Coordinates of C-alpha atoms in Angstrom, one line a residue:
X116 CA 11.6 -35.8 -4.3
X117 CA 13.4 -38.2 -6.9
X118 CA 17.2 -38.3 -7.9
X119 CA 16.7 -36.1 -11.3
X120 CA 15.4 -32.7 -8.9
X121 CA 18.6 -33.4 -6.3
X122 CA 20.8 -33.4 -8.7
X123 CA 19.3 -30.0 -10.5
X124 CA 19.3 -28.5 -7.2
X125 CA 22.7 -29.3 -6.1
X126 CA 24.3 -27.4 -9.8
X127 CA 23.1 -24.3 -7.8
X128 CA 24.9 -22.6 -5.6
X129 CA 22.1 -19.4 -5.6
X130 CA 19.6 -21.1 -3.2
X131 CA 19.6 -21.7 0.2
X132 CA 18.3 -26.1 1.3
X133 CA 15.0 -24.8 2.0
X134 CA 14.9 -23.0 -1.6
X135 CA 16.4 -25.9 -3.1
X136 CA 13.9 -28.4 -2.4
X137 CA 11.0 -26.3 -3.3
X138 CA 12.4 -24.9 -6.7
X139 CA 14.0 -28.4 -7.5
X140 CA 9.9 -29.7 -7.0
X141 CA 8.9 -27.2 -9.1
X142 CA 11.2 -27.4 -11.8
X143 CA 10.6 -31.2 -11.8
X144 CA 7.0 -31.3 -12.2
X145 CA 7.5 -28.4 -14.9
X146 CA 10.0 -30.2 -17.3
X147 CA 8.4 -33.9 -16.7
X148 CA 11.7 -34.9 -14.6
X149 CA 13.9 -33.8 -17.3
X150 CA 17.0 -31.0 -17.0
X151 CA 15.1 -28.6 -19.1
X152 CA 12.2 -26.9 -19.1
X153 CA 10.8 -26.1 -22.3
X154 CA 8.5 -23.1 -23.0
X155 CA 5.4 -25.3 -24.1
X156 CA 5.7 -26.7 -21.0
X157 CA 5.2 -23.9 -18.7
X158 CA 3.2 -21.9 -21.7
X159 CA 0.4 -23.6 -23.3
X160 CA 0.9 -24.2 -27.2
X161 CA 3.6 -21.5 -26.7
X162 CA 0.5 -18.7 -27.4
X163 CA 2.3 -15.5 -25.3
X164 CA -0.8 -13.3 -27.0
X165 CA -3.0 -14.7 -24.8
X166 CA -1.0 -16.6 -22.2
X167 CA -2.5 -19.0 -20.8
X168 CA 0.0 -21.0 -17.6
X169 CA -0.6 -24.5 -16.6
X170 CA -0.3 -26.1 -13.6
X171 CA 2.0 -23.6 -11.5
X172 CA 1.3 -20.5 -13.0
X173 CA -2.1 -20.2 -14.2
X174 CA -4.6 -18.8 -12.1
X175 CA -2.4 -16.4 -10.6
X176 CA -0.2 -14.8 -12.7
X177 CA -1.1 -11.9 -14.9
X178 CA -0.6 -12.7 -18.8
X179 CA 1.9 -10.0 -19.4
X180 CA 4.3 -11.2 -17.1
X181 CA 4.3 -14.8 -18.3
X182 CA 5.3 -13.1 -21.7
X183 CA 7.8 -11.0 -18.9
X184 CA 9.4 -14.0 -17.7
X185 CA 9.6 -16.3 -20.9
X186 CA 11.6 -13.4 -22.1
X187 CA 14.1 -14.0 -19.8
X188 CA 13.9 -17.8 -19.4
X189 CA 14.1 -18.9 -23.5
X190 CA 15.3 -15.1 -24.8
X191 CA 13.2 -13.4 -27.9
X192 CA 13.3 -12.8 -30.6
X193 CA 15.8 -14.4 -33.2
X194 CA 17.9 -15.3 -29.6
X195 CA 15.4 -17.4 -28.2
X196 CA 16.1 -20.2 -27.2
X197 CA 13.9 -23.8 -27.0
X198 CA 14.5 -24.6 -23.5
X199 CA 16.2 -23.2 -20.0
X200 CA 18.2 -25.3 -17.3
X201 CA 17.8 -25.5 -14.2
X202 CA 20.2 -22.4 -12.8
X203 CA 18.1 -19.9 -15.2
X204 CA 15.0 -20.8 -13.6
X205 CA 16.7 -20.2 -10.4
X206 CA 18.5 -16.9 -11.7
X207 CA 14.6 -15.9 -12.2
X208 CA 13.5 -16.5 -9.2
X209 CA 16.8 -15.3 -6.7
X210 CA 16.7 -12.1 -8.6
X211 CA 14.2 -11.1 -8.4
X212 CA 13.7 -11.4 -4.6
X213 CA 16.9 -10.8 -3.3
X214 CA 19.2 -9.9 -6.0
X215 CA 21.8 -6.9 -6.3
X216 CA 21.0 -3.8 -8.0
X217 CA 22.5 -4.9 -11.1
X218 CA 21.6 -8.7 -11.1
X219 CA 18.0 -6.6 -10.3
X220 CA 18.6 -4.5 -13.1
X221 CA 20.0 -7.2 -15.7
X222 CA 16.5 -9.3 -15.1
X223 CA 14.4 -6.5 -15.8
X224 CA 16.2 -5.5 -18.4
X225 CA 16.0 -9.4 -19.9
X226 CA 12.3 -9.9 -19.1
X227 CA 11.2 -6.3 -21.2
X228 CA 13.5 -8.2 -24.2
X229 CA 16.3 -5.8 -23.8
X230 CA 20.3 -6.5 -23.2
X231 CA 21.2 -5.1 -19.8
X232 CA 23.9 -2.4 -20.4
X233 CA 24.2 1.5 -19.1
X234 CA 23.9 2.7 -22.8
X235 CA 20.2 1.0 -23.4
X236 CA 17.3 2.9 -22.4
X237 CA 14.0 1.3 -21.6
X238 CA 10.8 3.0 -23.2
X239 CA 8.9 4.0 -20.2
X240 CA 5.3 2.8 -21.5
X241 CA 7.3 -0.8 -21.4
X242 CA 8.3 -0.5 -18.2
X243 CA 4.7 1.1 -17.0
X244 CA 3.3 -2.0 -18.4
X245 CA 5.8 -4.4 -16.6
X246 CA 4.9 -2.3 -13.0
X247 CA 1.0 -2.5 -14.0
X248 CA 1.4 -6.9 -14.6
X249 CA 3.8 -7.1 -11.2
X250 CA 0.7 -4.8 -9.7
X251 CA -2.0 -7.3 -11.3
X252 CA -0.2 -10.5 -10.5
X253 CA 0.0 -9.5 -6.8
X254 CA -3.5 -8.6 -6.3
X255 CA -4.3 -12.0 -7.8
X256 CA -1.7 -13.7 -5.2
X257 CA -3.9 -12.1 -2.2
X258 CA -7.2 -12.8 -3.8
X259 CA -6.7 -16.3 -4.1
X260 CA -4.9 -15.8 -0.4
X261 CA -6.6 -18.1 2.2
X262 CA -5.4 -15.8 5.1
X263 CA -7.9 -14.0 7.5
X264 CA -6.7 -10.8 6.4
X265 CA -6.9 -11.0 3.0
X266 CA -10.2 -12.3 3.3
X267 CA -12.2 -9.8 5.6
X268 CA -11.0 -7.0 3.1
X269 CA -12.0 -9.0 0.0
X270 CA -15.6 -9.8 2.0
X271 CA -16.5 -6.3 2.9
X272 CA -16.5 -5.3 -0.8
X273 CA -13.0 -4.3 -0.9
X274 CA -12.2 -5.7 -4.7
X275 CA -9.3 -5.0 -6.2
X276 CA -10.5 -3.7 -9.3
X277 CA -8.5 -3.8 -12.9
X278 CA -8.9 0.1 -13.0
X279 CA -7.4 0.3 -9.3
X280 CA -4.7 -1.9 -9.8
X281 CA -3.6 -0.5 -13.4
X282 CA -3.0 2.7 -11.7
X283 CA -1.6 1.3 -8.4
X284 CA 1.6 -0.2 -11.4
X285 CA 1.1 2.9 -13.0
X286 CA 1.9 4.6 -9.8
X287 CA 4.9 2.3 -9.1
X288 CA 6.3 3.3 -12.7
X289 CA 6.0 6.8 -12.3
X290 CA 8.3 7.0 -9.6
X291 CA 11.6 6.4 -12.2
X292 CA 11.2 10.0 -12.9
X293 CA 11.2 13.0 -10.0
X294 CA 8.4 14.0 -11.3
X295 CA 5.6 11.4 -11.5
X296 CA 3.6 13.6 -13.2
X297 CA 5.6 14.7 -15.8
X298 CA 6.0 12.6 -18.6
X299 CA 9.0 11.2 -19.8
X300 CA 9.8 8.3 -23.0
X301 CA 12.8 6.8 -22.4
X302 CA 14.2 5.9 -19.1
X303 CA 18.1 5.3 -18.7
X304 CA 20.3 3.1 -16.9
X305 CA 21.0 5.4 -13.9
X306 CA 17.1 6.4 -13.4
X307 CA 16.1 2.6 -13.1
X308 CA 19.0 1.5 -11.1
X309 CA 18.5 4.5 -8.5
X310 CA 14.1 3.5 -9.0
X311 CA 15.3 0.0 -8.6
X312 CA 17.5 0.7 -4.7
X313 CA 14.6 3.0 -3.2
X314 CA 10.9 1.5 -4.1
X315 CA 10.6 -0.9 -1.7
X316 CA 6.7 -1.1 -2.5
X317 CA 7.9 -2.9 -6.0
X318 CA 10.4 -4.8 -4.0
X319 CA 7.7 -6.4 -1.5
X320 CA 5.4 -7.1 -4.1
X321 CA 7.6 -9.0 -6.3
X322 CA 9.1 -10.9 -3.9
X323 CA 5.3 -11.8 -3.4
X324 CA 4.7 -12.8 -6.6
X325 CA 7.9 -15.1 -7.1
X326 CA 7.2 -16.7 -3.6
X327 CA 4.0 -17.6 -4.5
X328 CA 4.5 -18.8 -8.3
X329 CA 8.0 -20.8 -7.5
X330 CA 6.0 -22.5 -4.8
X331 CA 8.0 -21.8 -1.9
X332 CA 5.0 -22.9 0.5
X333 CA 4.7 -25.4 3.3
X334 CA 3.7 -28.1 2.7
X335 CA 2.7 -30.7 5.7
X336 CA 5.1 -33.7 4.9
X337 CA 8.2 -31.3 3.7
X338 CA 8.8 -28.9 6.8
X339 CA 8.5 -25.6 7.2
X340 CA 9.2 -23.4 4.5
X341 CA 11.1 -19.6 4.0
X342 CA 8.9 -17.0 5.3
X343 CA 7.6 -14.7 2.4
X344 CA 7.8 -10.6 3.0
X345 CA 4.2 -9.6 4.8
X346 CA 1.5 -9.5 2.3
X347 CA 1.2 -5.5 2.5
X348 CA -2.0 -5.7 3.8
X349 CA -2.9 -4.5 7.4
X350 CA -5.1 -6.4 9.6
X351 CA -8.2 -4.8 9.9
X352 CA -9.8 -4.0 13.5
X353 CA -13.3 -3.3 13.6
X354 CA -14.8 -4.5 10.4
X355 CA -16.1 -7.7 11.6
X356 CA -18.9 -5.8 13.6
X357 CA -20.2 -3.9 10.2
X358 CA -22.2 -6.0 8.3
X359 CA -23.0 -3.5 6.1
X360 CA -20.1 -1.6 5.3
X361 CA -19.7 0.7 2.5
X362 CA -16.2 -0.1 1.0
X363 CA -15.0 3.2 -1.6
X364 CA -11.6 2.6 -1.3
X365 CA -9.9 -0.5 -3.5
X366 CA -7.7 -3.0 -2.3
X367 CA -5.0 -1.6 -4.4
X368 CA -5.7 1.6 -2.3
X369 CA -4.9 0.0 0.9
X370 CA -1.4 -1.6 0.0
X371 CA -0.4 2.1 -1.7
X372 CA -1.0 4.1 1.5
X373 CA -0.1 1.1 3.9
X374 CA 3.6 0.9 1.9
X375 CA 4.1 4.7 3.1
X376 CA 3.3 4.6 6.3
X377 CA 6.3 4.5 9.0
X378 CA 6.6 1.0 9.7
X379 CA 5.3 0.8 13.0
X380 CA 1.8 1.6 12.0
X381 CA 1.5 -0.5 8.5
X382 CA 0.4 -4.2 10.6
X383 CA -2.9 -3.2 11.4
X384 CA -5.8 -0.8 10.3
X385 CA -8.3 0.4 13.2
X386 CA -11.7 1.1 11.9
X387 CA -12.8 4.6 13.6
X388 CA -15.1 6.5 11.8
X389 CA -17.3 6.3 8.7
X390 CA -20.0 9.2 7.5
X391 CA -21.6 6.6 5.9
X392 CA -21.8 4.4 9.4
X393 CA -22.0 7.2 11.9
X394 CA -24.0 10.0 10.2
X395 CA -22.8 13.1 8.3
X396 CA -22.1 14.8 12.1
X397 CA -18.6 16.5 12.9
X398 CA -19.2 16.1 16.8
X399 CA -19.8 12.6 15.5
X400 CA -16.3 11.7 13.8
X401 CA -15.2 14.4 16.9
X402 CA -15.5 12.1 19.2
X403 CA -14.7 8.7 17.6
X404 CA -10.9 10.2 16.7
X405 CA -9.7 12.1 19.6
X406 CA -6.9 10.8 21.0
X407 CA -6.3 7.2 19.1
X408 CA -3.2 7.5 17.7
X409 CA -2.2 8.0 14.0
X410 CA -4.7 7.9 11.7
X411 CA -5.7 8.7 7.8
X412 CA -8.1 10.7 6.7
X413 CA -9.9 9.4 3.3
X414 CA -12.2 11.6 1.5
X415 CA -14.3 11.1 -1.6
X416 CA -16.3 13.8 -3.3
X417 CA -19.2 14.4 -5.2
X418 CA -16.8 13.9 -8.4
X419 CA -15.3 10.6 -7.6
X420 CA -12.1 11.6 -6.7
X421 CA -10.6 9.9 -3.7
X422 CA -7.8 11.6 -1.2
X423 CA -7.3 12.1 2.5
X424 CA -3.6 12.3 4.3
X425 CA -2.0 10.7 7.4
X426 CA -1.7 12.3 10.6
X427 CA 1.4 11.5 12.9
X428 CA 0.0 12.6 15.9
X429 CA -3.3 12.0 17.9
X430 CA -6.0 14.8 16.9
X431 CA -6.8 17.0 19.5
X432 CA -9.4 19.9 19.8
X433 CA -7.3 23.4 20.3
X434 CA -6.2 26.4 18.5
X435 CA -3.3 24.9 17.0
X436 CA -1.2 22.8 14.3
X437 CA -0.1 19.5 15.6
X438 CA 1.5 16.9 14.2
X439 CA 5.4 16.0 12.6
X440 CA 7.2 15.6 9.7
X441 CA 6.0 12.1 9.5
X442 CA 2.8 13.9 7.8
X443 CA 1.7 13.1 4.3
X444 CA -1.4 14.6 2.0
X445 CA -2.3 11.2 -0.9
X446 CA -4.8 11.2 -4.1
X447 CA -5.6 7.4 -4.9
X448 CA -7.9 8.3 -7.5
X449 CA -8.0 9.2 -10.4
X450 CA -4.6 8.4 -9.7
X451 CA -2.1 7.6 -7.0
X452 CA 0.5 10.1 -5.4
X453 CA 2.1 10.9 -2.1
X454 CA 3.3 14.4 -0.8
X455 CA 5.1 14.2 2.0
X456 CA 5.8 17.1 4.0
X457 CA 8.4 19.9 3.0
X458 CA 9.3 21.5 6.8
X459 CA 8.6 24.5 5.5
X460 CA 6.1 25.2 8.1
X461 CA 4.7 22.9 10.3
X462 CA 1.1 23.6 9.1
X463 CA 0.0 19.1 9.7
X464 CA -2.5 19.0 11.6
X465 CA -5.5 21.0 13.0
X466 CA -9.1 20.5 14.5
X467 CA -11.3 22.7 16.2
X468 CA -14.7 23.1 17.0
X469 CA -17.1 26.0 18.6
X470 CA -14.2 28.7 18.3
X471 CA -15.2 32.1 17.9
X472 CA -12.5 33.6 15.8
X473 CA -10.8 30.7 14.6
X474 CA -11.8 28.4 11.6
X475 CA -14.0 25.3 12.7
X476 CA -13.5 22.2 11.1
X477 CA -10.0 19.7 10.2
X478 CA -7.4 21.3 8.0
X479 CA -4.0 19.8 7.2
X480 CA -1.3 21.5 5.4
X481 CA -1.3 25.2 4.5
X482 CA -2.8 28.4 6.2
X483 CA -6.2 29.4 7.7
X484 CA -8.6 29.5 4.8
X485 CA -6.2 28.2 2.4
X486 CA -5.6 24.3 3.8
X487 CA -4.4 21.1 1.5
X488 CA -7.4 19.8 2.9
X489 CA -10.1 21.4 5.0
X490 CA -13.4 19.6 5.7
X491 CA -16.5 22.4 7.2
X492 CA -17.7 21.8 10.7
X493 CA -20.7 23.4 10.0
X494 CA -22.5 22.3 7.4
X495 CA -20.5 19.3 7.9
X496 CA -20.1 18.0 4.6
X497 CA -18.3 20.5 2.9
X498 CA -14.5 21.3 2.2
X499 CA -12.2 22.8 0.5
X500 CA -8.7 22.2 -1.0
X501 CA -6.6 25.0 -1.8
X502 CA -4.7 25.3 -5.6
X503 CA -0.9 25.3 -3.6
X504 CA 0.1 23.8 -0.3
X505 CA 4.1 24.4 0.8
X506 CA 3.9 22.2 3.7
X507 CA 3.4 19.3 1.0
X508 CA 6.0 18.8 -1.5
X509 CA 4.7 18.9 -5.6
X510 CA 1.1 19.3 -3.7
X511 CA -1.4 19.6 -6.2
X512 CA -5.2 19.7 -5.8
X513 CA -6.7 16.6 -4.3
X514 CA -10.5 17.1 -4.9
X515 CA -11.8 18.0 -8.4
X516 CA -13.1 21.1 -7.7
X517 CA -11.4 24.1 -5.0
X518 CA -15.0 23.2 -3.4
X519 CA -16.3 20.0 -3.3
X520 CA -19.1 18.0 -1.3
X521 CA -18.2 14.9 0.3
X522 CA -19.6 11.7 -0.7
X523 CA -17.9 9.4 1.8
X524 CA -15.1 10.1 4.6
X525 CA -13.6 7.1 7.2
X526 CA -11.1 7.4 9.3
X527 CA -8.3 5.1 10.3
X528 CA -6.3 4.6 13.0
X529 CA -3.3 3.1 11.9
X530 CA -0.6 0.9 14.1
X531 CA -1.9 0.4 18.0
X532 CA -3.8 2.4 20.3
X533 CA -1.6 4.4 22.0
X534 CA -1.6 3.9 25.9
X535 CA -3.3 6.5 28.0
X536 CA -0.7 7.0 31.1
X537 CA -2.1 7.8 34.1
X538 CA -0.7 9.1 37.2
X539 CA -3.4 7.8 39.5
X540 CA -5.4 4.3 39.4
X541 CA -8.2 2.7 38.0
X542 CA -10.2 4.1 40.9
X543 CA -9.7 8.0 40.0
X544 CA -11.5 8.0 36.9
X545 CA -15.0 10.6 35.7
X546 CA -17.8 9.4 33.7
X547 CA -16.0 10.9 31.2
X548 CA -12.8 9.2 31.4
X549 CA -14.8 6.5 30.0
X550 CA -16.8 8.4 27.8
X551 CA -14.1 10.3 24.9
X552 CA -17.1 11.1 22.8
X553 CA -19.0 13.1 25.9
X554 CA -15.7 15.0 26.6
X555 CA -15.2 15.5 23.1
X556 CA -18.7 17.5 22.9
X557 CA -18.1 19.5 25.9
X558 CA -14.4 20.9 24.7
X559 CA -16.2 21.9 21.5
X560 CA -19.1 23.8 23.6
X561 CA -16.6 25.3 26.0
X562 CA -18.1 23.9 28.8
X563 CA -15.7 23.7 32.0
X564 CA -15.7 19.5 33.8
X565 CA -16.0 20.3 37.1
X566 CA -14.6 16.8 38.2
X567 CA -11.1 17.9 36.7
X568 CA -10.9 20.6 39.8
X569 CA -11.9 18.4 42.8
X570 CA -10.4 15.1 42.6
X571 CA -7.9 13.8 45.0
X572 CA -4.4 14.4 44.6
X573 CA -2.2 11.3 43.6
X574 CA -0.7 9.6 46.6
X575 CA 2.6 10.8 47.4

């Protein structure tokens, strides 16, 4: 590192060593060892129509938000200014990943050509358009990712597809109001700032993106270097086998749903069940879901649209609803929304099989008839989603139609497989300890395991 990027780094008082040796590189390279950095030189011929980033920037970052962040490096407008120091391009950067609320507030503000103050509302198509390049930006950052996780998504067809990832920012955005589906124009001071404290998923992802385009990265003959926020992504467990798979859901579908699960269950995916894998058979999916832990259901139908919900508990065949709070129904297309559970009732989970008088099939959320979600036993294939749910909060219908047909279902587990305790040893187990799926089938015929009654009794 030469004398000219010491000397920059040492003016700032934001960054931690680590930082300062990495932005100070950055910066150097950027303003050809000078103490400014001028706009041509991080924006080719200054064209912020069509934005096209050298070096640093370029392949990753989405053209919007280099117009974004040359706002608030060289101003706009009849303000703006021919270069930026040093401690601006560091402002960017410490701002954005671990700023205050209002230092937070006062960069966005900046970057969407605005002056930060409580009286100036942001037009909310602006800020939908700043979520939706922070959105596009980060999907390019795990794209271009070398990790393994990254990678087995990408190579089993999950894509991260413009139309995905527009509504995955558009999703982000919409949270500024109570209401994401009810339009609003304008958004004021107290909205953002509130928007700004609670939506961690836009706090992850940017810190992402300014991770990855301020180079903070080890490098072999420099050290180690800070430790960016996880990637969002889950591992997944189970894909490797399935050289086939049938991907349906986007990349930008995963990191929506894995940023709402508790936090326990959001490092790893467990593959468990696919109808397009294992058949169109509910004994099937039965079988390869009881007892595993939390999962999520994802359902497409015959329409396109694509929903499912997360289930707290491990599913288990009985008469009835299982499951806590923790619950959630989710559409991820057309569009992306959460409804997390009211406590009106306790309506989360259900699955039964074979039962006379009872309703066979999975429901979660509402009554008997009337579910959130509720996919047939028999014909398996078939479900239903009722027009109101109240164990869901601002629940509204998931599938396209009351009735749909199912094009594709999987089924996660989520987090790890829970432990199975046991109060005797390795040596007191059935063929059916070791065989879930045969036990499943016999719960759902009624059929009585005549092992359970005559083994030993645990050693005193």
């Amino acid at each position: 590192m030469g004398n000219t990027s010491k000397k920059l780094a040492a003016k700032c008082t934001l960054l931690t060593k680590d930082e300062q040796k990495y932005l100070a590189t950055t910066f150097r390279s950027a303003s050809k060892n000078s103490d400014k950095i001028r706009e041509e030189d991080l924006i080719v011929s200054g064209k912020v129509d069509a934005v096209l980033l050298e070096r640093f920037w370029g392949p990753q970052i989405d053209p919007r938000l280099a117009q974004y962040l040359s706002n608030f490096l060289f101003g706009s407008g009849a303000e703006k200014a021919p270069s930026c120091d040093f401690n601006r391009f560091a402002e960017l950067y410490v701002y954005n990943v671990r700023g205050t609320t209002d230092e937070r507030m006062m960069v966005t503000y900046n970057s969407l050509g605005k002056d930060y103050n409580d009286s100036v509302e942001l037009p909310y198509q602006l800020l939908r358009e700043y979520c939706e390049s922070i959105a596009s930006t980060f999907i390019k950052v795990l794209k271009s990712s070398s990790s393994k996780r990254a990678q087995v998504w990408i190579t089993k067809g999950f894509r991260g597809r413009a139309s995905h990832v527009q509504a995955l920012g558009e999703a982000v955005a919409a949270s500024v109001n109570g209401d994401a589906d009810v339009a609003i124009n304008q958004c004021t001071a107290t909205q953002l700032s509130k928007w700004l404290q609670f939506n961690t998923l836009l706090l992850q992802m940017t810190e992402v993106v300014f991770v990855n385009l301020y180079g903070i990265e080890s490098k072999p003959d420099e050290g180690p270097a800070p430790v960016a926020m996880p990637s969002l992504l889950p591992m997944p467990d189970g894909l490797d086998a399935m050289p086939d798979y049938p991907a349906f859901i986007d990349l930008s579908h995963i990191v929506w749903l894995n940023s709402h699960l508790p936090q326990q269950h959001q490092h790893k995916w467990r593959f468990l069940f696919s109808s397009h894998i294992h058949g169109e058979s509910f004994s099937t999916m039965v079988g390869r879901i009881l007892d595993q832990g939390a999962s999520l259901i994802i359902i497409e139908d015959n329409s396109g649209y694509i929903f499912g919900g997360y289930a707290p508990a491990s599913w288990s065949l009985g008469p009835n609803f299982t499951g806590t709070d923790d619950s959630f129904l989710f559409t991820v297309a057309p569009k992306m929304r959460v409804y997390p559970a009211t406590t009106y009732n306790n309506h989360y989970q259900y699955i039964n099989h074979h039962a006379k008088t009872l309703p066979n099939g999975l429901l979660m959320g509402g009554q008997f008839n009337f579910g959130g979600i509720f996919v047939n036993a028999d014909p398996f294939g078939e479900g239903t989603c009722a027009e109101s749910c109240t164990t869901y909060k601002g629940y509204k219908r998931l599938s396209k139609e009351p009735t749909y047909r199912i094009r594709s279902l999987e089924v996660w587990g989520v987090g790890d497989k829970p432990l199975i305790h046991k109060d005797s040893d390795e040596r007191d187990l059935s063929v059916l300890d070791t065989n879930p799926e045969a036990k499943a089938i016999l719960d759902m015929a009624g059929r009585t395991r005549h092992s359970e009654g005559i083994r030993e009794p645990p050693p005193l």
